[in-house]
């Protein structure tokens, strides 16, 4: 029997409620697929910070780094100044545990929940690979003449060849493996004749960010040409990418991009797939502790009412099992989520699902 130790951070706001449902579904899958999941809860987030004045003790980072996977609810508390918990917990864990990939699948499960006219699940099925350790998020920069009329604020985008290349390599590899060798539906006959079966789009801004994205572009073509001949290389500026997410989402297979562009386009991606109620992501260190989370925040106004949609957290659990190598169990969870989404749910939005948070968890667990 395969056994996994999982760290659980419920966190703030609705985080603990949705994590309860994710665990309910994971346990049902574990039973069915004969797995043992051992959970260790960690008390992190706004309440702990307000109590102890410490966001994340060094010793806890070290402990978390020993788990193969971490399941995270949400970080963000109305009583704590914005930035402290986000940087002090979420970004710190992403950086120190070298979770250099932020993987965000954008998949529409039911056409009813797509805000785009005439788009169906056939049109919306792509993955964004967001670089998760560099770019504008490292905290590099500073003030000069702070508080004066001459004040200068500098925020530096850090792009290392190593950091960019490992991210691009992950994205190519994912594109190659994603459909088990089945060709991506967006290829032209000429692409197929040239031996391509997948596409990777580099999303950048080569026309303005002529240092950072020059490096990205060179690394992209060098890695792709040498090691991934079956993956078609495509490029889109980030502004055009947002336009096409709305107009032609079927043009995308796998997208790779830097930290900030990835942050922005994946919120749009989440809306296109039906909203924050369903969008999940993984902070991946392919060789270490990886952390899975619903993309939405702590939703203070819905906390404790049993109205928040737990499907995003359940999907985060599914991504976690997939990462751990338990693909059949992960697939079963996804199928159950699709079934419930199509057959039982009125809306993916908080308070409008036609069920409580816990009933959604029950429905998915029962559909496994
Ligand atoms: C996300 C969030 C975080 C980010 C914030 C909370 C720091 O928006 O996971 O996308 O910017 O990465
Ligand atoms: Mn974000």
mmCIF file of C-alpha atoms and ligand atoms in Angstrom:
data_model
loop_
_atom_site.group_PDB
_atom_site.id
_atom_site.type_symbol
_atom_site.label_atom_id
_atom_site.label_comp_id
_atom_site.label_asym_id
_atom_site.label_seq_id
_atom_site.Cartn_x
_atom_site.Cartn_y
_atom_site.Cartn_z
ATOM 1 C CA UNK A 1 0.000 0.000 0.000
ATOM 2 C CA UNK A 2 1.466 3.373 -0.997
ATOM 3 C CA UNK A 3 1.606 5.777 1.923
ATOM 4 C CA UNK A 4 2.169 9.556 1.801
ATOM 5 C CA UNK A 5 2.817 12.159 4.474
ATOM 6 C CA UNK A 6 0.997 15.370 3.678
ATOM 7 C CA UNK A 7 1.328 18.695 5.451
ATOM 8 C CA UNK A 8 -1.932 20.604 5.661
ATOM 9 C CA UNK A 9 -2.160 24.364 6.044
ATOM 10 C CA UNK A 10 -5.819 25.372 6.294
ATOM 11 C CA UNK A 11 -4.782 28.994 6.720
ATOM 12 C CA UNK A 12 -7.144 31.933 6.750
ATOM 13 C CA UNK A 13 -10.794 32.690 6.048
ATOM 14 C CA UNK A 14 -12.532 29.960 4.081
ATOM 15 C CA UNK A 15 -9.247 28.024 3.702
ATOM 16 C CA UNK A 16 -9.939 25.508 6.509
ATOM 17 C CA UNK A 17 -13.526 24.855 5.270
ATOM 18 C CA UNK A 18 -12.478 24.022 1.738
ATOM 19 C CA UNK A 19 -9.525 21.950 2.916
ATOM 20 C CA UNK A 20 -11.892 19.827 5.040
ATOM 21 C CA UNK A 21 -13.780 18.944 1.855
ATOM 22 C CA UNK A 22 -10.587 18.282 -0.097
ATOM 23 C CA UNK A 23 -9.511 15.849 2.623
ATOM 24 C CA UNK A 24 -12.948 14.212 2.631
ATOM 25 C CA UNK A 25 -12.574 13.508 -1.087
ATOM 26 C CA UNK A 26 -8.909 12.483 -0.820
ATOM 27 C CA UNK A 27 -9.823 9.994 1.909
ATOM 28 C CA UNK A 28 -12.592 8.524 -0.213
ATOM 29 C CA UNK A 29 -10.135 8.170 -3.126
ATOM 30 C CA UNK A 30 -7.509 6.683 -0.804
ATOM 31 C CA UNK A 31 -9.943 4.044 0.332
ATOM 32 C CA UNK A 32 -10.945 3.159 -3.192
ATOM 33 C CA UNK A 33 -7.391 3.048 -4.560
ATOM 34 C CA UNK A 34 -5.820 1.509 -1.494
ATOM 35 C CA UNK A 35 -3.605 4.429 -0.471
ATOM 36 C CA UNK A 36 -2.636 5.663 2.943
ATOM 37 C CA UNK A 37 -2.640 9.438 3.391
ATOM 38 C CA UNK A 38 -1.194 10.749 6.662
ATOM 39 C CA UNK A 39 -1.978 14.392 7.376
ATOM 40 C CA UNK A 40 -0.017 16.739 9.628
ATOM 41 C CA UNK A 41 -1.805 20.046 10.265
ATOM 42 C CA UNK A 42 0.162 23.305 10.510
ATOM 43 C CA UNK A 43 -1.267 26.384 12.140
ATOM 44 C CA UNK A 44 -0.140 29.210 9.851
ATOM 45 C CA UNK A 45 -1.880 32.365 8.711
ATOM 46 C CA UNK A 46 -3.290 35.602 10.034
ATOM 47 C CA UNK A 47 -4.509 34.368 13.402
ATOM 48 C CA UNK A 48 -1.156 32.889 14.293
ATOM 49 C CA UNK A 49 0.611 36.015 13.094
ATOM 50 C CA UNK A 50 -1.602 38.271 15.212
ATOM 51 C CA UNK A 51 -1.004 36.016 18.215
ATOM 52 C CA UNK A 52 2.758 35.522 17.887
ATOM 53 C CA UNK A 53 3.907 38.351 15.597
ATOM 54 C CA UNK A 54 5.681 35.742 13.489
ATOM 55 C CA UNK A 55 4.368 34.698 10.058
ATOM 56 C CA UNK A 56 6.461 31.588 9.481
ATOM 57 C CA UNK A 57 9.172 30.306 11.844
ATOM 58 C CA UNK A 58 12.337 28.990 10.166
ATOM 59 C CA UNK A 59 11.856 25.653 11.901
ATOM 60 C CA UNK A 60 8.448 25.242 10.218
ATOM 61 C CA UNK A 61 9.929 25.931 6.775
ATOM 62 C CA UNK A 62 12.479 23.201 7.432
ATOM 63 C CA UNK A 63 9.764 20.766 8.576
ATOM 64 C CA UNK A 64 7.502 21.495 5.624
ATOM 65 C CA UNK A 65 10.417 20.878 3.278
ATOM 66 C CA UNK A 66 10.499 17.235 4.408
ATOM 67 C CA UNK A 67 6.995 16.452 3.152
ATOM 68 C CA UNK A 68 6.502 15.334 -0.431
ATOM 69 C CA UNK A 69 3.379 17.482 -0.623
ATOM 70 C CA UNK A 70 1.617 20.316 1.164
ATOM 71 C CA UNK A 71 -2.071 21.109 0.851
ATOM 72 C CA UNK A 72 -2.837 24.789 1.389
ATOM 73 C CA UNK A 73 -6.229 26.451 1.871
ATOM 74 C CA UNK A 74 -5.731 30.213 1.703
ATOM 75 C CA UNK A 75 -3.542 32.958 3.107
ATOM 76 C CA UNK A 76 -4.830 36.494 3.760
ATOM 77 C CA UNK A 77 -6.440 38.098 6.828
ATOM 78 C CA UNK A 78 -8.365 41.398 6.993
ATOM 79 C CA UNK A 79 -6.610 42.284 10.261
ATOM 80 C CA UNK A 80 -3.101 42.040 8.779
ATOM 81 C CA UNK A 81 -1.597 44.627 6.443
ATOM 82 C CA UNK A 82 -1.522 43.324 2.838
ATOM 83 C CA UNK A 83 1.855 41.896 1.890
ATOM 84 C CA UNK A 84 2.945 40.543 5.266
ATOM 85 C CA UNK A 85 1.303 37.128 5.042
ATOM 86 C CA UNK A 86 1.528 36.860 1.250
ATOM 87 C CA UNK A 87 5.275 37.516 1.272
ATOM 88 C CA UNK A 88 5.939 36.022 4.701
ATOM 89 C CA UNK A 89 4.181 32.701 4.111
ATOM 90 C CA UNK A 90 3.132 32.016 0.543
ATOM 91 C CA UNK A 91 6.011 33.555 -1.410
ATOM 92 C CA UNK A 92 8.554 32.503 1.203
ATOM 93 C CA UNK A 93 7.498 28.863 0.935
ATOM 94 C CA UNK A 94 7.457 29.008 -2.862
ATOM 95 C CA UNK A 95 10.989 30.428 -2.869
ATOM 96 C CA UNK A 96 12.649 28.539 -0.039
ATOM 97 C CA UNK A 97 11.216 25.179 -1.020
ATOM 98 C CA UNK A 98 12.265 25.942 -4.609
ATOM 99 C CA UNK A 99 8.790 25.419 -5.981
ATOM 100 C CA UNK A 100 9.892 26.953 -9.229
ATOM 101 C CA UNK A 101 6.812 26.021 -11.223
ATOM 102 C CA UNK A 102 3.333 27.335 -10.654
ATOM 103 C CA UNK A 103 1.137 24.975 -12.627
ATOM 104 C CA UNK A 104 -2.357 26.210 -13.435
ATOM 105 C CA UNK A 105 -4.630 24.095 -15.621
ATOM 106 C CA UNK A 106 -7.459 25.972 -17.312
ATOM 107 C CA UNK A 107 -10.127 23.444 -18.164
ATOM 108 C CA UNK A 108 -13.808 24.119 -18.658
ATOM 109 C CA UNK A 109 -15.921 21.291 -17.247
ATOM 110 C CA UNK A 110 -19.338 22.546 -18.299
ATOM 111 C CA UNK A 111 -20.270 25.124 -20.940
ATOM 112 C CA UNK A 112 -22.918 26.588 -18.598
ATOM 113 C CA UNK A 113 -20.162 28.028 -16.413
ATOM 114 C CA UNK A 114 -18.141 29.738 -19.119
ATOM 115 C CA UNK A 115 -18.602 33.513 -19.317
ATOM 116 C CA UNK A 116 -17.540 33.434 -22.980
ATOM 117 C CA UNK A 117 -20.241 33.129 -25.588
ATOM 118 C CA UNK A 118 -20.369 29.845 -27.551
ATOM 119 C CA UNK A 119 -17.295 28.283 -25.934
ATOM 120 C CA UNK A 120 -17.465 24.664 -24.803
ATOM 121 C CA UNK A 121 -15.180 22.255 -22.953
ATOM 122 C CA UNK A 122 -13.658 21.414 -26.364
ATOM 123 C CA UNK A 123 -12.398 24.990 -26.665
ATOM 124 C CA UNK A 124 -10.991 25.510 -23.198
ATOM 125 C CA UNK A 125 -8.387 23.006 -22.121
ATOM 126 C CA UNK A 126 -4.921 24.421 -21.643
ATOM 127 C CA UNK A 127 -2.263 24.713 -18.955
ATOM 128 C CA UNK A 128 -0.288 27.736 -17.835
ATOM 129 C CA UNK A 129 3.223 27.084 -16.536
ATOM 130 C CA UNK A 130 4.117 30.152 -14.488
ATOM 131 C CA UNK A 131 7.717 30.663 -13.387
ATOM 132 C CA UNK A 132 7.404 30.817 -9.590
ATOM 133 C CA UNK A 133 10.777 31.803 -8.114
ATOM 134 C CA UNK A 134 12.006 34.841 -10.033
ATOM 135 C CA UNK A 135 10.810 37.790 -12.101
ATOM 136 C CA UNK A 136 9.324 40.749 -10.256
ATOM 137 C CA UNK A 137 8.480 38.694 -7.160
ATOM 138 C CA UNK A 138 11.921 38.232 -5.575
ATOM 139 C CA UNK A 139 11.718 41.474 -3.611
ATOM 140 C CA UNK A 140 14.782 42.858 -5.363
ATOM 141 C CA UNK A 141 14.716 46.652 -5.604
ATOM 142 C CA UNK A 142 14.402 49.566 -3.250
ATOM 143 C CA UNK A 143 13.664 53.194 -2.629
ATOM 144 C CA UNK A 144 15.865 56.225 -3.119
ATOM 145 C CA UNK A 145 14.895 59.571 -1.507
ATOM 146 C CA UNK A 146 11.914 57.864 0.089
ATOM 147 C CA UNK A 147 9.205 60.223 1.242
ATOM 148 C CA UNK A 148 10.546 63.200 -0.723
ATOM 149 C CA UNK A 149 9.294 64.733 -3.965
ATOM 150 C CA UNK A 150 12.259 63.058 -5.699
ATOM 151 C CA UNK A 151 11.390 59.596 -4.500
ATOM 152 C CA UNK A 152 12.391 56.698 -6.731
ATOM 153 C CA UNK A 153 10.976 53.184 -6.357
ATOM 154 C CA UNK A 154 12.699 50.401 -8.244
ATOM 155 C CA UNK A 155 11.317 46.879 -8.552
ATOM 156 C CA UNK A 156 13.656 44.600 -10.444
ATOM 157 C CA UNK A 157 12.717 41.667 -12.613
ATOM 158 C CA UNK A 158 15.188 38.866 -11.997
ATOM 159 C CA UNK A 159 15.622 36.368 -14.838
ATOM 160 C CA UNK A 160 18.452 33.864 -14.534
ATOM 161 C CA UNK A 161 19.372 31.540 -17.369
ATOM 162 C CA UNK A 162 19.144 28.611 -14.942
ATOM 163 C CA UNK A 163 15.772 29.667 -13.554
ATOM 164 C CA UNK A 164 14.260 30.407 -16.925
ATOM 165 C CA UNK A 165 15.630 27.292 -18.548
ATOM 166 C CA UNK A 166 14.397 24.861 -15.895
ATOM 167 C CA UNK A 167 10.925 26.382 -16.152
ATOM 168 C CA UNK A 168 10.893 26.181 -19.938
ATOM 169 C CA UNK A 169 12.143 22.607 -19.825
ATOM 170 C CA UNK A 170 9.331 21.632 -17.452
ATOM 171 C CA UNK A 171 6.784 23.248 -19.790
ATOM 172 C CA UNK A 172 8.106 21.479 -22.878
ATOM 173 C CA UNK A 173 8.124 18.184 -21.066
ATOM 174 C CA UNK A 174 4.547 18.724 -19.891
ATOM 175 C CA UNK A 175 3.441 19.638 -23.431
ATOM 176 C CA UNK A 176 5.054 16.480 -24.766
ATOM 177 C CA UNK A 177 3.448 14.225 -22.135
ATOM 178 C CA UNK A 178 0.103 15.930 -21.652
ATOM 179 C CA UNK A 179 -2.143 13.920 -23.911
ATOM 180 C CA UNK A 180 -0.156 10.686 -23.829
ATOM 181 C CA UNK A 181 1.022 11.101 -27.396
ATOM 182 C CA UNK A 182 -2.432 11.987 -28.748
ATOM 183 C CA UNK A 183 -2.090 15.027 -31.030
ATOM 184 C CA UNK A 184 -3.352 18.388 -29.792
ATOM 185 C CA UNK A 185 -6.492 19.388 -31.723
ATOM 186 C CA UNK A 186 -5.092 22.805 -32.757
ATOM 187 C CA UNK A 187 -2.325 21.525 -35.031
ATOM 188 C CA UNK A 188 -2.430 22.105 -38.776
ATOM 189 C CA UNK A 189 -1.821 19.271 -41.270
ATOM 190 C CA UNK A 190 1.561 20.859 -41.947
ATOM 191 C CA UNK A 191 2.438 20.701 -38.227
ATOM 192 C CA UNK A 192 1.450 17.049 -38.090
ATOM 193 C CA UNK A 193 3.464 16.304 -41.219
ATOM 194 C CA UNK A 194 6.430 17.956 -39.515
ATOM 195 C CA UNK A 195 6.065 15.501 -36.624
ATOM 196 C CA UNK A 196 4.513 17.860 -34.064
ATOM 197 C CA UNK A 197 1.917 16.595 -31.611
ATOM 198 C CA UNK A 198 1.751 19.410 -29.044
ATOM 199 C CA UNK A 199 2.260 23.142 -28.796
ATOM 200 C CA UNK A 200 4.076 25.325 -26.280
ATOM 201 C CA UNK A 201 3.394 29.063 -26.393
ATOM 202 C CA UNK A 202 5.908 31.429 -24.846
ATOM 203 C CA UNK A 203 3.926 34.346 -23.425
ATOM 204 C CA UNK A 204 6.168 37.405 -23.083
ATOM 205 C CA UNK A 205 6.761 40.975 -24.093
ATOM 206 C CA UNK A 206 9.754 40.791 -26.414
ATOM 207 C CA UNK A 207 8.868 44.120 -28.025
ATOM 208 C CA UNK A 208 9.458 46.101 -24.826
ATOM 209 C CA UNK A 209 11.175 43.928 -22.212
ATOM 210 C CA UNK A 210 14.109 43.450 -24.531
ATOM 211 C CA UNK A 211 16.492 42.039 -21.922
ATOM 212 C CA UNK A 212 14.301 39.728 -19.868
ATOM 213 C CA UNK A 213 12.326 38.260 -22.737
ATOM 214 C CA UNK A 214 15.311 38.154 -25.021
ATOM 215 C CA UNK A 215 16.814 35.688 -22.567
ATOM 216 C CA UNK A 216 13.474 33.826 -22.340
ATOM 217 C CA UNK A 217 13.149 33.641 -26.098
ATOM 218 C CA UNK A 218 16.686 32.360 -26.683
ATOM 219 C CA UNK A 219 16.337 29.736 -23.951
ATOM 220 C CA UNK A 220 12.914 28.729 -25.333
ATOM 221 C CA UNK A 221 14.174 28.052 -28.839
ATOM 222 C CA UNK A 222 17.451 26.481 -27.731
ATOM 223 C CA UNK A 223 15.759 23.983 -25.398
ATOM 224 C CA UNK A 224 12.887 23.285 -27.800
ATOM 225 C CA UNK A 225 15.056 22.772 -30.850
ATOM 226 C CA UNK A 226 17.530 20.497 -29.130
ATOM 227 C CA UNK A 227 15.350 18.386 -26.856
ATOM 228 C CA UNK A 228 11.680 18.682 -27.842
ATOM 229 C CA UNK A 229 11.354 18.312 -31.619
ATOM 230 C CA UNK A 230 7.719 17.133 -31.404
ATOM 231 C CA UNK A 231 6.521 20.275 -29.644
ATOM 232 C CA UNK A 232 5.557 23.178 -31.888
ATOM 233 C CA UNK A 233 6.968 26.494 -30.652
ATOM 234 C CA UNK A 234 4.594 29.422 -30.589
ATOM 235 C CA UNK A 235 4.920 32.944 -29.217
ATOM 236 C CA UNK A 236 2.390 35.537 -28.008
ATOM 237 C CA UNK A 237 2.855 38.899 -26.310
ATOM 238 C CA UNK A 238 1.152 38.978 -22.928
ATOM 239 C CA UNK A 239 -1.351 41.659 -23.946
ATOM 240 C CA UNK A 240 -2.369 39.648 -27.004
ATOM 241 C CA UNK A 241 -2.569 36.535 -24.808
ATOM 242 C CA UNK A 242 -5.280 38.141 -22.664
ATOM 243 C CA UNK A 243 -7.181 39.049 -25.813
ATOM 244 C CA UNK A 244 -7.018 35.487 -27.133
ATOM 245 C CA UNK A 245 -7.985 33.923 -23.800
ATOM 246 C CA UNK A 246 -11.312 35.630 -24.394
ATOM 247 C CA UNK A 247 -11.625 35.421 -28.157
ATOM 248 C CA UNK A 248 -9.838 32.176 -29.054
ATOM 249 C CA UNK A 249 -8.947 30.119 -25.998
ATOM 250 C CA UNK A 250 -8.846 27.054 -28.275
ATOM 251 C CA UNK A 251 -5.551 28.374 -29.660
ATOM 252 C CA UNK A 252 -3.679 27.287 -26.530
ATOM 253 C CA UNK A 253 -2.226 23.969 -25.451
ATOM 254 C CA UNK A 254 0.552 24.738 -22.937
ATOM 255 C CA UNK A 255 1.743 28.267 -22.135
ATOM 256 C CA UNK A 256 4.980 29.176 -20.374
ATOM 257 C CA UNK A 257 5.537 32.631 -18.913
ATOM 258 C CA UNK A 258 7.241 34.636 -16.189
ATOM 259 C CA UNK A 259 6.017 35.115 -12.638
ATOM 260 C CA UNK A 260 3.983 38.300 -12.997
ATOM 261 C CA UNK A 261 2.496 37.642 -16.410
ATOM 262 C CA UNK A 262 1.575 34.183 -15.140
ATOM 263 C CA UNK A 263 -0.080 35.664 -12.065
ATOM 264 C CA UNK A 264 -2.198 37.971 -14.190
ATOM 265 C CA UNK A 265 -3.205 35.671 -17.026
ATOM 266 C CA UNK A 266 -4.147 32.830 -14.673
ATOM 267 C CA UNK A 267 -6.780 34.947 -12.941
ATOM 268 C CA UNK A 268 -8.281 35.512 -16.372
ATOM 269 C CA UNK A 269 -7.849 31.802 -17.072
ATOM 270 C CA UNK A 270 -9.705 30.999 -13.850
ATOM 271 C CA UNK A 271 -12.671 33.105 -14.964
ATOM 272 C CA UNK A 272 -12.746 31.474 -18.381
ATOM 273 C CA UNK A 273 -12.930 28.016 -16.786
ATOM 274 C CA UNK A 274 -15.818 29.043 -14.546
ATOM 275 C CA UNK A 275 -14.366 31.171 -11.767
ATOM 276 C CA UNK A 276 -12.371 30.929 -8.555
ATOM 277 C CA UNK A 277 -14.713 28.243 -7.292
ATOM 278 C CA UNK A 278 -13.076 25.692 -9.571
ATOM 279 C CA UNK A 279 -9.525 26.951 -10.275
ATOM 280 C CA UNK A 280 -6.631 25.083 -8.657
ATOM 281 C CA UNK A 281 -2.877 25.301 -8.912
ATOM 282 C CA UNK A 282 0.289 23.573 -7.845
ATOM 283 C CA UNK A 283 3.557 25.112 -6.679
ATOM 284 C CA UNK A 284 5.920 22.467 -7.907
ATOM 285 C CA UNK A 285 9.432 21.500 -7.018
ATOM 286 C CA UNK A 286 9.792 18.451 -9.262
ATOM 287 C CA UNK A 287 12.329 17.004 -6.826
ATOM 288 C CA UNK A 288 10.975 18.235 -3.505
ATOM 289 C CA UNK A 289 8.092 19.478 -1.397
ATOM 290 C CA UNK A 290 5.314 20.744 -3.644
ATOM 291 C CA UNK A 291 2.315 22.750 -2.497
ATOM 292 C CA UNK A 292 -1.199 22.597 -3.914
ATOM 293 C CA UNK A 293 -3.832 25.276 -3.443
ATOM 294 C CA UNK A 294 -7.090 26.674 -4.721
ATOM 295 C CA UNK A 295 -6.181 29.859 -6.644
ATOM 296 C CA UNK A 296 -8.843 31.993 -4.952
ATOM 297 C CA UNK A 297 -8.099 33.799 -1.724
ATOM 298 C CA UNK A 298 -9.388 33.553 1.831
ATOM 299 C CA UNK A 299 -12.790 35.176 1.019
ATOM 300 C CA UNK A 300 -13.330 36.735 4.486
ATOM 301 C CA UNK A 301 -16.925 37.713 3.749
ATOM 302 C CA UNK A 302 -17.965 34.092 3.170
ATOM 303 C CA UNK A 303 -16.025 32.597 6.076
ATOM 304 C CA UNK A 304 -17.806 30.120 8.298
ATOM 305 C CA UNK A 305 -21.115 30.211 6.431
ATOM 306 C CA UNK A 306 -20.791 26.940 4.539
ATOM 307 C CA UNK A 307 -21.345 28.686 1.208
ATOM 308 C CA UNK A 308 -17.872 28.663 -0.357
ATOM 309 C CA UNK A 309 -17.238 26.314 -3.268
ATOM 310 C CA UNK A 310 -14.743 23.615 -2.256
ATOM 311 C CA UNK A 311 -14.243 22.263 -5.796
ATOM 312 C CA UNK A 312 -11.051 24.299 -6.334
ATOM 313 C CA UNK A 313 -9.548 22.796 -3.181
ATOM 314 C CA UNK A 314 -10.756 19.342 -4.217
ATOM 315 C CA UNK A 315 -9.072 19.857 -7.595
ATOM 316 C CA UNK A 316 -5.895 20.944 -5.767
ATOM 317 C CA UNK A 317 -6.052 17.590 -3.958
ATOM 318 C CA UNK A 318 -6.449 15.881 -7.308
ATOM 319 C CA UNK A 319 -3.367 17.678 -8.675
ATOM 320 C CA UNK A 320 -1.482 16.605 -5.562
ATOM 321 C CA UNK A 321 -2.291 12.919 -6.098
ATOM 322 C CA UNK A 322 -1.267 13.243 -9.726
ATOM 323 C CA UNK A 323 2.048 14.804 -8.671
ATOM 324 C CA UNK A 324 2.585 11.973 -6.179
ATOM 325 C CA UNK A 325 2.231 9.512 -9.047
ATOM 326 C CA UNK A 326 -1.253 8.296 -8.081
ATOM 327 C CA UNK A 327 -2.661 9.025 -11.524
ATOM 328 C CA UNK A 328 -5.672 6.655 -11.475
ATOM 329 C CA UNK A 329 -6.868 8.100 -8.153
ATOM 330 C CA UNK A 330 -6.336 11.636 -9.472
ATOM 331 C CA UNK A 331 -8.273 10.836 -12.641
ATOM 332 C CA UNK A 332 -11.125 9.402 -10.617
ATOM 333 C CA UNK A 333 -11.381 12.613 -8.598
ATOM 334 C CA UNK A 334 -11.403 14.685 -11.757
ATOM 335 C CA UNK A 335 -14.140 12.527 -13.283
ATOM 336 C CA UNK A 336 -16.218 12.846 -10.123
ATOM 337 C CA UNK A 337 -15.765 16.636 -10.142
ATOM 338 C CA UNK A 338 -16.815 16.790 -13.794
ATOM 339 C CA UNK A 339 -19.871 14.664 -13.115
ATOM 340 C CA UNK A 340 -20.993 16.723 -10.124
ATOM 341 C CA UNK A 341 -20.278 19.975 -11.940
ATOM 342 C CA UNK A 342 -22.381 18.906 -14.891
ATOM 343 C CA UNK A 343 -25.212 17.175 -13.100
ATOM 344 C CA UNK A 344 -25.658 18.638 -9.638
ATOM 345 C CA UNK A 345 -24.396 22.175 -9.425
ATOM 346 C CA UNK A 346 -26.449 25.267 -10.215
ATOM 347 C CA UNK A 347 -23.539 27.702 -10.177
ATOM 348 C CA UNK A 348 -19.863 27.564 -9.260
ATOM 349 C CA UNK A 349 -20.140 30.822 -7.321
ATOM 350 C CA UNK A 350 -20.190 31.021 -3.517
ATOM 351 C CA UNK A 351 -23.706 30.858 -2.111
ATOM 352 C CA UNK A 352 -25.298 29.939 -5.439
ATOM 353 C CA UNK A 353 -24.259 26.317 -5.822
ATOM 354 C CA UNK A 354 -27.595 24.912 -4.673
ATOM 355 C CA UNK A 355 -25.654 22.998 -1.985
ATOM 356 C CA UNK A 356 -23.545 23.806 1.051
ATOM 357 C CA UNK A 357 -19.759 23.535 1.073
ATOM 358 C CA UNK A 358 -19.910 20.234 2.886
ATOM 359 C CA UNK A 359 -22.654 18.816 0.647
ATOM 360 C CA UNK A 360 -20.447 19.433 -2.389
ATOM 361 C CA UNK A 361 -17.682 17.464 -0.706
ATOM 362 C CA UNK A 362 -20.167 14.644 0.019
ATOM 363 C CA UNK A 363 -21.401 14.610 -3.575
ATOM 364 C CA UNK A 364 -17.891 14.366 -5.047
ATOM 365 C CA UNK A 365 -16.840 11.693 -2.555
ATOM 366 C CA UNK A 366 -19.973 9.670 -3.348
ATOM 367 C CA UNK A 367 -19.398 9.987 -7.113
ATOM 368 C CA UNK A 368 -15.934 8.451 -6.903
HETATM 369 C C1 LIG B 1 -1.463 33.905 -6.577
HETATM 370 C C2 LIG B 1 -1.628 35.065 -5.644
HETATM 371 C C3 LIG B 1 -0.283 35.379 -5.030
HETATM 372 C C4 LIG B 1 0.687 35.708 -6.146
HETATM 373 C C5 LIG B 1 -0.291 36.482 -3.975
HETATM 374 C C6 LIG B 1 -1.308 36.208 -2.878
HETATM 375 C C7 LIG B 1 1.067 36.722 -3.387
HETATM 376 O O1 LIG B 1 -2.152 36.162 -6.321
HETATM 377 O O2 LIG B 1 -1.147 32.808 -6.104
HETATM 378 O O3 LIG B 1 -1.638 34.070 -7.776
HETATM 379 O O4 LIG B 1 0.773 36.866 -6.554
HETATM 380 O O5 LIG B 1 1.357 34.808 -6.623
HETATM 381 MN MN1 LIG B 2 -2.659 35.759 -8.369
#
